[in-house]
Short mmCIF file of C-alpha atoms and ligand atoms in Angstrom, two decimals:
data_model
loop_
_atom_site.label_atom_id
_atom_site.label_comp_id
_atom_site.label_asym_id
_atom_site.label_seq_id
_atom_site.Cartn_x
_atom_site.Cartn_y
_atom_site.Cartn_z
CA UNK T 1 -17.98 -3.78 18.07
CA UNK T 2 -15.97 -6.64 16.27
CA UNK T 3 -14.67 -6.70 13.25
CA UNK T 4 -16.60 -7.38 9.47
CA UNK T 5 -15.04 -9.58 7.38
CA UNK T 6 -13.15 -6.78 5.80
CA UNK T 7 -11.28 -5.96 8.75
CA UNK T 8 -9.81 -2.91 10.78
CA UNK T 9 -6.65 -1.77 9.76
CA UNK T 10 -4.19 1.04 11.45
CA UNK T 11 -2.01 3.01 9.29
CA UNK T 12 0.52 4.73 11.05
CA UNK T 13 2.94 7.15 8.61
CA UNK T 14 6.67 7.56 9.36
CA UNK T 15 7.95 10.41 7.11
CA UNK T 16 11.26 10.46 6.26
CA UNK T 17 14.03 8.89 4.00
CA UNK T 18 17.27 8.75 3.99
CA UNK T 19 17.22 10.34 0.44
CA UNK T 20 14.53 10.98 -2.25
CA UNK T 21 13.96 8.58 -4.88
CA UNK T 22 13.52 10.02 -8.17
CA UNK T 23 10.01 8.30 -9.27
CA UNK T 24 8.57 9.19 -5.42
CA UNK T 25 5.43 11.04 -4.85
CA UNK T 26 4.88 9.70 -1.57
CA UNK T 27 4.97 12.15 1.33
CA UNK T 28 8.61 11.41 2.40
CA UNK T 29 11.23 13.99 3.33
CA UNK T 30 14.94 14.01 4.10
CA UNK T 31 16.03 15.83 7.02
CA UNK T 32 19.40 15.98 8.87
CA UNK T 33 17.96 14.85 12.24
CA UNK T 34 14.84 13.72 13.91
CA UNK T 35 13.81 13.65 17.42
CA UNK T 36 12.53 10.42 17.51
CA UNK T 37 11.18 10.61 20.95
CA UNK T 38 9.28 13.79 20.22
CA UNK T 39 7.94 12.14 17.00
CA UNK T 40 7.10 8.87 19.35
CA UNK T 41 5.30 10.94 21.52
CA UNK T 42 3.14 12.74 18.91
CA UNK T 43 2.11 9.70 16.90
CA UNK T 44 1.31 8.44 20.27
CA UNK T 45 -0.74 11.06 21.45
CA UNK T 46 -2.36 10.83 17.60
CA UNK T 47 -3.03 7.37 18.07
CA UNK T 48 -4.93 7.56 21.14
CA UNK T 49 -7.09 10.84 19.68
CA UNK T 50 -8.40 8.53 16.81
CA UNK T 51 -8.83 5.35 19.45
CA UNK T 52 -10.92 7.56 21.49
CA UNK T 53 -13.62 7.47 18.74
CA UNK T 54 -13.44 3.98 17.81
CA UNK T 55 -13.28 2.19 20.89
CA UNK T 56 -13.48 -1.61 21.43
CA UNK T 57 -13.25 -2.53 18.18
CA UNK T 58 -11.08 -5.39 17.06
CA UNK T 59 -7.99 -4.25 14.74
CA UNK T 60 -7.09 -6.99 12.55
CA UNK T 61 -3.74 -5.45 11.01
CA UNK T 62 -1.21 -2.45 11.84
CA UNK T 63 1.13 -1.47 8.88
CA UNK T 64 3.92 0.83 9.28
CA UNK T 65 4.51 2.69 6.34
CA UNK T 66 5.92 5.57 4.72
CA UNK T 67 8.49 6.95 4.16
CA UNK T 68 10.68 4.55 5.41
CA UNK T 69 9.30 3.80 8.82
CA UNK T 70 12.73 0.84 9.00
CA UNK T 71 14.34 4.14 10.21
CA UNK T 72 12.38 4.61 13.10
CA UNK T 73 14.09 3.49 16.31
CA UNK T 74 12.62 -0.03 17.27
CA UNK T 75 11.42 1.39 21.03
CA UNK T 76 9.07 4.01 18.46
CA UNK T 77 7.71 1.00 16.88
CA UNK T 78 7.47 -1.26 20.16
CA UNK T 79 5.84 1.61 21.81
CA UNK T 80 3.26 1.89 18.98
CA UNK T 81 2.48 -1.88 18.86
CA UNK T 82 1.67 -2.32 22.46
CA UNK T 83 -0.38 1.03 22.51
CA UNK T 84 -2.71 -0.56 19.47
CA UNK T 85 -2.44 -3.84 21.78
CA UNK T 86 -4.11 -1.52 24.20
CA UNK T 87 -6.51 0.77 22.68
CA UNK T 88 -8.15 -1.69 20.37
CA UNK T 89 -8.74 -5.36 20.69
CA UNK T 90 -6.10 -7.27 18.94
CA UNK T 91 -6.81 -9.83 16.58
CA UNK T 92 -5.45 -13.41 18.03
CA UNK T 93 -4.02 -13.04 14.78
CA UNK T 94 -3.09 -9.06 14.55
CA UNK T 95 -0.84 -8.70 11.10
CA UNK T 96 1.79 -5.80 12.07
CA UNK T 97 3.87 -5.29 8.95
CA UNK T 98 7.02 -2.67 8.90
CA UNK T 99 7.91 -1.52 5.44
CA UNK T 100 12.04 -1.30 5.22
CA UNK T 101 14.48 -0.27 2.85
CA UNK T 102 17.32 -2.84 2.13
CA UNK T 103 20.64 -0.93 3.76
CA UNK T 104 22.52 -2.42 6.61
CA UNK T 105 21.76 0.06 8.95
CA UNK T 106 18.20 -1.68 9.04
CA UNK T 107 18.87 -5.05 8.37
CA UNK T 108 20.96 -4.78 12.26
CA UNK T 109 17.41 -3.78 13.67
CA UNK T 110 15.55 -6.89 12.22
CA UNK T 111 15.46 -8.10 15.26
CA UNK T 112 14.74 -5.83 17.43
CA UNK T 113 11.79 -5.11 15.34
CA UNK T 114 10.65 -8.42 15.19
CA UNK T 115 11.38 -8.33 19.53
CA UNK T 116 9.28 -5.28 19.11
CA UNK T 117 6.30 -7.24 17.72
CA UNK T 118 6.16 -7.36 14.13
CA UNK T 119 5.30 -10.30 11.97
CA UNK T 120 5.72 -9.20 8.80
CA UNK T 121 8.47 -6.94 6.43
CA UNK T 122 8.15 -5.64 3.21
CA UNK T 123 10.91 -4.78 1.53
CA UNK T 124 11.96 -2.12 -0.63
CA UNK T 125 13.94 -4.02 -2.81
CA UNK T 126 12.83 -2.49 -6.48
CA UNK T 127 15.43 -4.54 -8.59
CA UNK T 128 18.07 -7.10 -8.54
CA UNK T 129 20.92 -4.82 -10.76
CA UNK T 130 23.14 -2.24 -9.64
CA UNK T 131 22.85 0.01 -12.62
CA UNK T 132 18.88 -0.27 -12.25
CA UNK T 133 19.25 0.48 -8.58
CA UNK T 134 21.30 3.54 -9.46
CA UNK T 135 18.93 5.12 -12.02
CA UNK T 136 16.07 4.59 -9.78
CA UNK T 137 18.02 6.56 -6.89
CA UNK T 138 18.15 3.62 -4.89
CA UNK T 139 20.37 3.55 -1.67
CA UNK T 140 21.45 -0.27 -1.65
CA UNK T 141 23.27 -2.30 -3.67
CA UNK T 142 21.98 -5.79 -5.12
CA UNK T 143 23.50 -7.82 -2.92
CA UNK T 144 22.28 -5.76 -0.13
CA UNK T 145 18.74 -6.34 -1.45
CA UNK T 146 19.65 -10.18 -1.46
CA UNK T 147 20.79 -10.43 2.21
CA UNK T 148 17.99 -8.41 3.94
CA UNK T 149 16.05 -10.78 2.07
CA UNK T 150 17.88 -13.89 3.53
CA UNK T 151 17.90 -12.04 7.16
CA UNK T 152 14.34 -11.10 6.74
CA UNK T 153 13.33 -14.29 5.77
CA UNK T 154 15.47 -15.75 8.96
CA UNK T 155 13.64 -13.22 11.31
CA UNK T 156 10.26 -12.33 10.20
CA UNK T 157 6.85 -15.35 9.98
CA UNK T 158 6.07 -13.37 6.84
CA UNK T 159 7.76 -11.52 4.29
CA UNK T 160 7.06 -9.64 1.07
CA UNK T 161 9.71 -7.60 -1.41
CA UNK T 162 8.78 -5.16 -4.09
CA UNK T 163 10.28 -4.81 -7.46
CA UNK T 164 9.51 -2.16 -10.46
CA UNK T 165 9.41 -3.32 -13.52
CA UNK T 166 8.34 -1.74 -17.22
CA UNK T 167 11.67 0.19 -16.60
CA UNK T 168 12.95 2.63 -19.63
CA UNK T 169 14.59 0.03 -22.13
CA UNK T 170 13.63 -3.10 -20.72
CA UNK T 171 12.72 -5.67 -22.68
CA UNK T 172 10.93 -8.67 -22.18
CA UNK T 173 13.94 -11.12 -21.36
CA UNK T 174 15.32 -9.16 -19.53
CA UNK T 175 12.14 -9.22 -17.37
CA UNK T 176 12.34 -12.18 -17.74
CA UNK T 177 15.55 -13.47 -16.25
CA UNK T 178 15.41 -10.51 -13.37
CA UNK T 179 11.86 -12.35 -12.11
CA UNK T 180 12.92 -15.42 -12.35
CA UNK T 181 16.08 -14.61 -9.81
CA UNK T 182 13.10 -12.65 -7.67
CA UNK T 183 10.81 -15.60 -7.53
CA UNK T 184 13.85 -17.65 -6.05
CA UNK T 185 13.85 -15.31 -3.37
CA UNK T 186 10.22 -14.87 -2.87
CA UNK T 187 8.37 -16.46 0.03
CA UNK T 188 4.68 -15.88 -0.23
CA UNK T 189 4.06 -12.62 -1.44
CA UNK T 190 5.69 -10.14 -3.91
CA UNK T 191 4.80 -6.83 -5.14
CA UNK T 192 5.56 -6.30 -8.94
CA UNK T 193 4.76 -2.43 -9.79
CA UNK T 194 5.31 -1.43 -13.45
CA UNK T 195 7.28 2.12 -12.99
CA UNK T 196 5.27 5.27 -13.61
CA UNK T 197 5.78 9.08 -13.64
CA UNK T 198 4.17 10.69 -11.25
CA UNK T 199 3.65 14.13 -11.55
CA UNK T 200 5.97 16.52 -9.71
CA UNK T 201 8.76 13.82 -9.46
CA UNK T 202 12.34 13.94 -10.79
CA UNK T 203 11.69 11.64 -13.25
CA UNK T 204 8.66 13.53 -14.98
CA UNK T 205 11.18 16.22 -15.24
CA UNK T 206 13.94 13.87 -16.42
CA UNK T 207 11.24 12.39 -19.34
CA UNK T 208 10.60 16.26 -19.80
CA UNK T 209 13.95 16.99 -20.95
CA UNK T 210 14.56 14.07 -22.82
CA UNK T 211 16.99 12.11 -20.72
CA UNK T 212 14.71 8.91 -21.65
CA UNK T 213 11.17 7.47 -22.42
CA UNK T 214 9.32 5.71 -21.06
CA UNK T 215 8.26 2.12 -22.13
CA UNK T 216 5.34 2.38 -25.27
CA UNK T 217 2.28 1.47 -24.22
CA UNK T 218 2.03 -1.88 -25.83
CA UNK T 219 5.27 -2.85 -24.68
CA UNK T 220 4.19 -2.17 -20.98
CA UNK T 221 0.68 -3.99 -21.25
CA UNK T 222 2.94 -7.15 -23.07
CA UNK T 223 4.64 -7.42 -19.89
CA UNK T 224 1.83 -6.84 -17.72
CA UNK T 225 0.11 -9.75 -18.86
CA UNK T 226 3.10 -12.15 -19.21
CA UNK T 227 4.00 -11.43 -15.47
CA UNK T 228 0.40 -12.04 -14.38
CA UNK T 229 0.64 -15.68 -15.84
CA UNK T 230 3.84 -16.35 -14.83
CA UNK T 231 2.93 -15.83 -11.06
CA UNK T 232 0.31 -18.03 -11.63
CA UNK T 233 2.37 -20.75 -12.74
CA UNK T 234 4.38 -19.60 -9.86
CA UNK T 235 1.56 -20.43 -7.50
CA UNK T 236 1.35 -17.03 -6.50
CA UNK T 237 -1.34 -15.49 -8.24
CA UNK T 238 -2.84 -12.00 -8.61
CA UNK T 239 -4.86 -11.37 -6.04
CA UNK T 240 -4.63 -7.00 -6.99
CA UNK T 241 -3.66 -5.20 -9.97
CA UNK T 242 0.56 -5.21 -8.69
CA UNK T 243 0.38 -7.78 -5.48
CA UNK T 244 0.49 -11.96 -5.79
CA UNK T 245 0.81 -13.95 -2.91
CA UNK T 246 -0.13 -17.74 -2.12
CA UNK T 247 -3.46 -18.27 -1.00
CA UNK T 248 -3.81 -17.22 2.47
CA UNK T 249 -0.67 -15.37 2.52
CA UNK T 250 -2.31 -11.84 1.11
CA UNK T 251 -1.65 -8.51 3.04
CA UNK T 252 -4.30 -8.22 5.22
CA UNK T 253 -3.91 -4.69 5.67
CA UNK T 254 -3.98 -4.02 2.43
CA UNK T 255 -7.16 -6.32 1.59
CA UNK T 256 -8.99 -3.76 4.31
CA UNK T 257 -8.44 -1.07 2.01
CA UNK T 258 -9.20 -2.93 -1.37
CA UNK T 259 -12.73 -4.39 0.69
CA UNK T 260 -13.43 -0.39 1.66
CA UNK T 261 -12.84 -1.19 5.30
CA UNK T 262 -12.32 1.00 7.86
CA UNK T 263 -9.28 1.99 8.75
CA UNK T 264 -7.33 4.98 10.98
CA UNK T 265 -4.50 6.66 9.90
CA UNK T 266 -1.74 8.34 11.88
CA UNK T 267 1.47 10.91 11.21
CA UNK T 268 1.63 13.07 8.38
CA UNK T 269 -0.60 12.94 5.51
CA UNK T 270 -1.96 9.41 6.35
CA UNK T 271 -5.98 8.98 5.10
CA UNK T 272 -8.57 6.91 7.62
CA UNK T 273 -11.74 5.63 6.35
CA UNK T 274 -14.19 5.30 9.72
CA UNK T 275 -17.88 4.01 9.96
CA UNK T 276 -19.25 5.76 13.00
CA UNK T 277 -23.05 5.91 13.31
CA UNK T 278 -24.22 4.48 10.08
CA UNK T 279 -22.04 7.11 8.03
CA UNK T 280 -18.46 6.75 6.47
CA UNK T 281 -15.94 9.41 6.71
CA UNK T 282 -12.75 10.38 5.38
CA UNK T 283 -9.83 11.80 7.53
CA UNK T 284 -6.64 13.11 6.77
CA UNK T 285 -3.92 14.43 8.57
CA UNK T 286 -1.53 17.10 8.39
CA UNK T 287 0.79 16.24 5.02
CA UNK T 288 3.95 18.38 6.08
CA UNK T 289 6.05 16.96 8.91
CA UNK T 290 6.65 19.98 11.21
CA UNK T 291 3.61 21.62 11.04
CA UNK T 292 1.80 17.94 11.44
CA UNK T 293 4.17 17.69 14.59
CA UNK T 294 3.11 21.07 16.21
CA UNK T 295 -0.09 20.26 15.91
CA UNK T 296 -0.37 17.14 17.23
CA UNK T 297 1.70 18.90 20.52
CA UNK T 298 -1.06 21.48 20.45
CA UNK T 299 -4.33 19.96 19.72
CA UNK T 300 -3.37 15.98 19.78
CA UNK T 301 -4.40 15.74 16.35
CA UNK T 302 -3.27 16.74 13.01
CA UNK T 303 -6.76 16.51 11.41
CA UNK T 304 -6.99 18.74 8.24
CA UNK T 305 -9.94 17.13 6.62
CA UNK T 306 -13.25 15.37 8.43
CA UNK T 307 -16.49 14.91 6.31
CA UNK T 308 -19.16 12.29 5.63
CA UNK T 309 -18.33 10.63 2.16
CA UNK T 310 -21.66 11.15 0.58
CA UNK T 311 -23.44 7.98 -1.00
CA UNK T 312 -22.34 8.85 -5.05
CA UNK T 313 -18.43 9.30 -3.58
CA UNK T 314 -18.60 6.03 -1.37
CA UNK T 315 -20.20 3.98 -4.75
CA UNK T 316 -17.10 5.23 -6.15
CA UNK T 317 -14.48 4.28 -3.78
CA UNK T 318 -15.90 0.94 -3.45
CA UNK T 319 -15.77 0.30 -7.43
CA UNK T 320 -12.16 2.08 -7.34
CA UNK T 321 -10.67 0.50 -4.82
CA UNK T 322 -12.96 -3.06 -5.24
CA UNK T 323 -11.81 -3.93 -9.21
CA UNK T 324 -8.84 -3.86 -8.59
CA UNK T 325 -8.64 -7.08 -6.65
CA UNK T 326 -9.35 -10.23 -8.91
CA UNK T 327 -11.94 -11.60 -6.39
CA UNK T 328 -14.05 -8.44 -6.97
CA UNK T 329 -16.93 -7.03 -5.09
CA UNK T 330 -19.43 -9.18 -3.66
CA UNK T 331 -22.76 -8.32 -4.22
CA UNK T 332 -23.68 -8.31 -0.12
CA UNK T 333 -21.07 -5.98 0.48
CA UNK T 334 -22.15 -3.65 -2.29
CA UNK T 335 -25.53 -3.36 -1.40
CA UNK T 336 -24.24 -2.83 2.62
CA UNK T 337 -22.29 -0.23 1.32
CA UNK T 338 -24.43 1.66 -1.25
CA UNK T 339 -27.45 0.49 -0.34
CA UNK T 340 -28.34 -0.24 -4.27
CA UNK T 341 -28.24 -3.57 -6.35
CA UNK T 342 -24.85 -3.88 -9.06
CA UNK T 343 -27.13 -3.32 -11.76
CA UNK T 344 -29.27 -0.92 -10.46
CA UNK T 345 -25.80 1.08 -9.55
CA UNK T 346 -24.60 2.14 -12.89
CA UNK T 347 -26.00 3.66 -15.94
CA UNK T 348 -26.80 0.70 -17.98
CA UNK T 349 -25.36 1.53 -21.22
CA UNK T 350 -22.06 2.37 -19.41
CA UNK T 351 -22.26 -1.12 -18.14
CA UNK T 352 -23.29 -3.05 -20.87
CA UNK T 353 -20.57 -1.34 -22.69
CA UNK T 354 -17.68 -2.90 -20.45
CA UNK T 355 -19.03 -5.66 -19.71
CA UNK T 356 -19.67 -6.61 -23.67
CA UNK T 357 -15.85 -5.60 -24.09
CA UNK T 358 -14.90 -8.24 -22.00
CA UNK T 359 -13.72 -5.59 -18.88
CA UNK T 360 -15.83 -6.20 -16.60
CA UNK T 361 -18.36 -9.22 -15.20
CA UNK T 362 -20.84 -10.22 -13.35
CA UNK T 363 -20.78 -13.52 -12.21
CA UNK T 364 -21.08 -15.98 -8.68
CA UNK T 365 -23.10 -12.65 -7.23
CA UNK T 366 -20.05 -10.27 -7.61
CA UNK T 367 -18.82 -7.17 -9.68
CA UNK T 368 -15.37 -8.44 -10.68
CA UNK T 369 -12.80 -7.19 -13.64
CA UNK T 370 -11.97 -9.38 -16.05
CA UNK T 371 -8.03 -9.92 -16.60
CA UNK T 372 -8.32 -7.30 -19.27
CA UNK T 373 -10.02 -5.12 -17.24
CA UNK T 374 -7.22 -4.98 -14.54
CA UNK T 375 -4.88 -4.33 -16.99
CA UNK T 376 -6.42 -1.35 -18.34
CA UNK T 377 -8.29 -0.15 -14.92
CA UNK T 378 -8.38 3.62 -14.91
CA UNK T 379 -9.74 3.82 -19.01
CA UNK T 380 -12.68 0.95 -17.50
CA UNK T 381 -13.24 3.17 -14.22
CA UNK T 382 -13.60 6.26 -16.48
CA UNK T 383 -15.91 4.63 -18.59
CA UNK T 384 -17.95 3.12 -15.85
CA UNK T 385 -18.14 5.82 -14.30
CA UNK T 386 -17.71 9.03 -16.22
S1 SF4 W 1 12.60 5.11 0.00
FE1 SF4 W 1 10.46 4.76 -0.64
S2 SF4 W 1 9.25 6.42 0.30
FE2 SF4 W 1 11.43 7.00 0.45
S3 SF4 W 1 11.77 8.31 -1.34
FE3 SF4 W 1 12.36 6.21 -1.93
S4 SF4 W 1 10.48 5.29 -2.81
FE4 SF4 W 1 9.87 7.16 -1.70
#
């Protein structure tokens, strides 16, 4: 089976950090040592369980994420590449992205990685001032941020960086000037993600106590919407809520999951979205490391959770995931997906309602957010679809 125009992604989850940020919720873990071949092994043996069920079908993108998967040894992710190359049918143009963390440990295996097969880094750089990088827990420096971005830049076809922004005290200039250094380092896609406090985090207990506050509200939307238009100008534009790139140069990977493709997803806690038969189901593996690890020895899976995404949980999903890009949802897709009409979809007053408040449209056959919309997505989703 090829393709849809959406894509097939694999996710593949590497688990561990060399320390915990203190605004992480992501399943990432610091341990002394790893056995990196028994880990290659397992997410191996993981990735062949999951090919088993999807065979022939063309894979359009591989992201290695985590975690920070730039601490995996380069033969892990070499071994990985050539064992999508062989499950699946690559793409002529496969996108296999490696997420890495700015220290020089990983900047020295650039290469290899790029040896190894992949044409595309994303890099953790989060913000271009020492202090910053301290409070956020961050284990590089500024100028190491600034380097891996030249060496990337030398090694990789594509590259991408991410900075936080809407920081505790920040005001607009200084936004202002620390963007305006990023955009001289950007390529053709960056990642601007305005910080948040994720429950069970060090920094929700930090905000707890009182050690700071975060931005208000109005402050945060202010420089939501400047940065939008200054990317524009930039001639990278929003293509989702936090990611710009120059047309064409969008994460491919990540457009599967906005489009509700299908996707797999290896190692510890990673999620898979997979059409098989008509019917869409969710998967998800194993969150803690160990116990994923055993079980993949024993069973050659970690699968914790398998079911059939019902047809009111899949409209959802689509809507969720769909709004937040700026091209929106076409109306083909929808009605593939949910078998309904847009209209038809939704309780109409609950529609009218957003779209009247300027949130949401319908326009060129698609369901699409409105700038204002995007800003403001989860309070629009709720009232959607509530
Ligand atoms: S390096 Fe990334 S994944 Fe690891 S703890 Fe920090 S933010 Fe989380």
């Amino acid at each position: 089976m090829n393709s849809d125009d959406r894509g097939f992604g694999i996710y593949v989850h590497w688990p561990f950090c060399r320390a915990k940020c203190p605004y992480c919720d992501f399943n990432s873990h610091v341990r002394e040592a790893i056995d990196q071949s028994r880990w290659r092994a397992a997410l191996l043996k993981e990735l062949a369980h999951y090919a088993a069920e999807t065979p022939g079908r063309m894979v359009t993108s591989l992201f290695f994420g985590g975690g920070t998967p730039s601490l995996m040894e380069p033969e892990t992710t070499g071994a990985i590449i050539d064992a999508v190359r062989r499950h699946w049918s690559p793409a002529p143009d496969l996108e296999i992205t490696l997420e890495a963390n700015p220290t020089s440990v990983e900047m020295g295996r650039f290469r290899a990685f790029r040896d190894a097969g992949v044409n595309r880094v994303s890099i953790g750089v989060q913000a271009l001032d020492d202090q910053v990088l301290k409070f956020l827990g961050r284990q590089h420096s500024a100028a190491e941020a600034i380097a891996a971005l030249e060496i990337g830049r030398a090694t990789f076809p594509r590259l991408s960086f991410d900075l936080i922004y809407a920081r505790p005290g920040q005001s607009l200039e200084d936004w202002q000037d620390e963007l305006a250094a990023a955009l001289d380092l950007a390529n053709s896609h960056i990642s601007l993600y305005q910080l948040t406090i994720e429950p069970g985090t060090a920094f929700e207990q930090r905000v707890a106590r009182g050690d700071f506050a975060t931005l208000p509200e109005d402050e945060q939307a202010a420089l939501f919407d400047w940065t939008t238009a200054r990317l524009e100008r930039a001639g990278l534009p929003a293509y989702e809520i936090s990611n710009h790139a120059r047309p064409g140069e969008e994460s491919r990977h990540n457009l599967t999951y906005w489009r509700y493709g299908d996707y797999v997803g290896v190692g510890p806690g990673a999620h898979g979205r997979l059409t098989l038969d008509g019917k869409k189901r969710a998967t998800r593996q194993h969150r803690a490391p160990e116990a994923w690890l055993e079980a993949v020895e024993r069973e050659g899976h970690a699968t914790r959770q398998r079911m059939e995404i019902e047809p009111a949980a899949r409209l959802q999903e689509m809507v969720m995931m769909g709004l937040r890009l700026t091209e929106g949802i076409p109306a083909g897709r929808f009605r593939a997906e949910t078998g309904a009409e847009i209209e038809a979809a939704f309780d109409a007053t609950r529609l009218s309602r957003v779209i009247e408040g300027g949130f949401l449209a319908i326009e060129n056959d698609r369901l699409k957010a409105t700038n204002e919309g995007r800003a403001r997505l989860d309070a629009v989703l709720g009232a959607l679809l509530a």
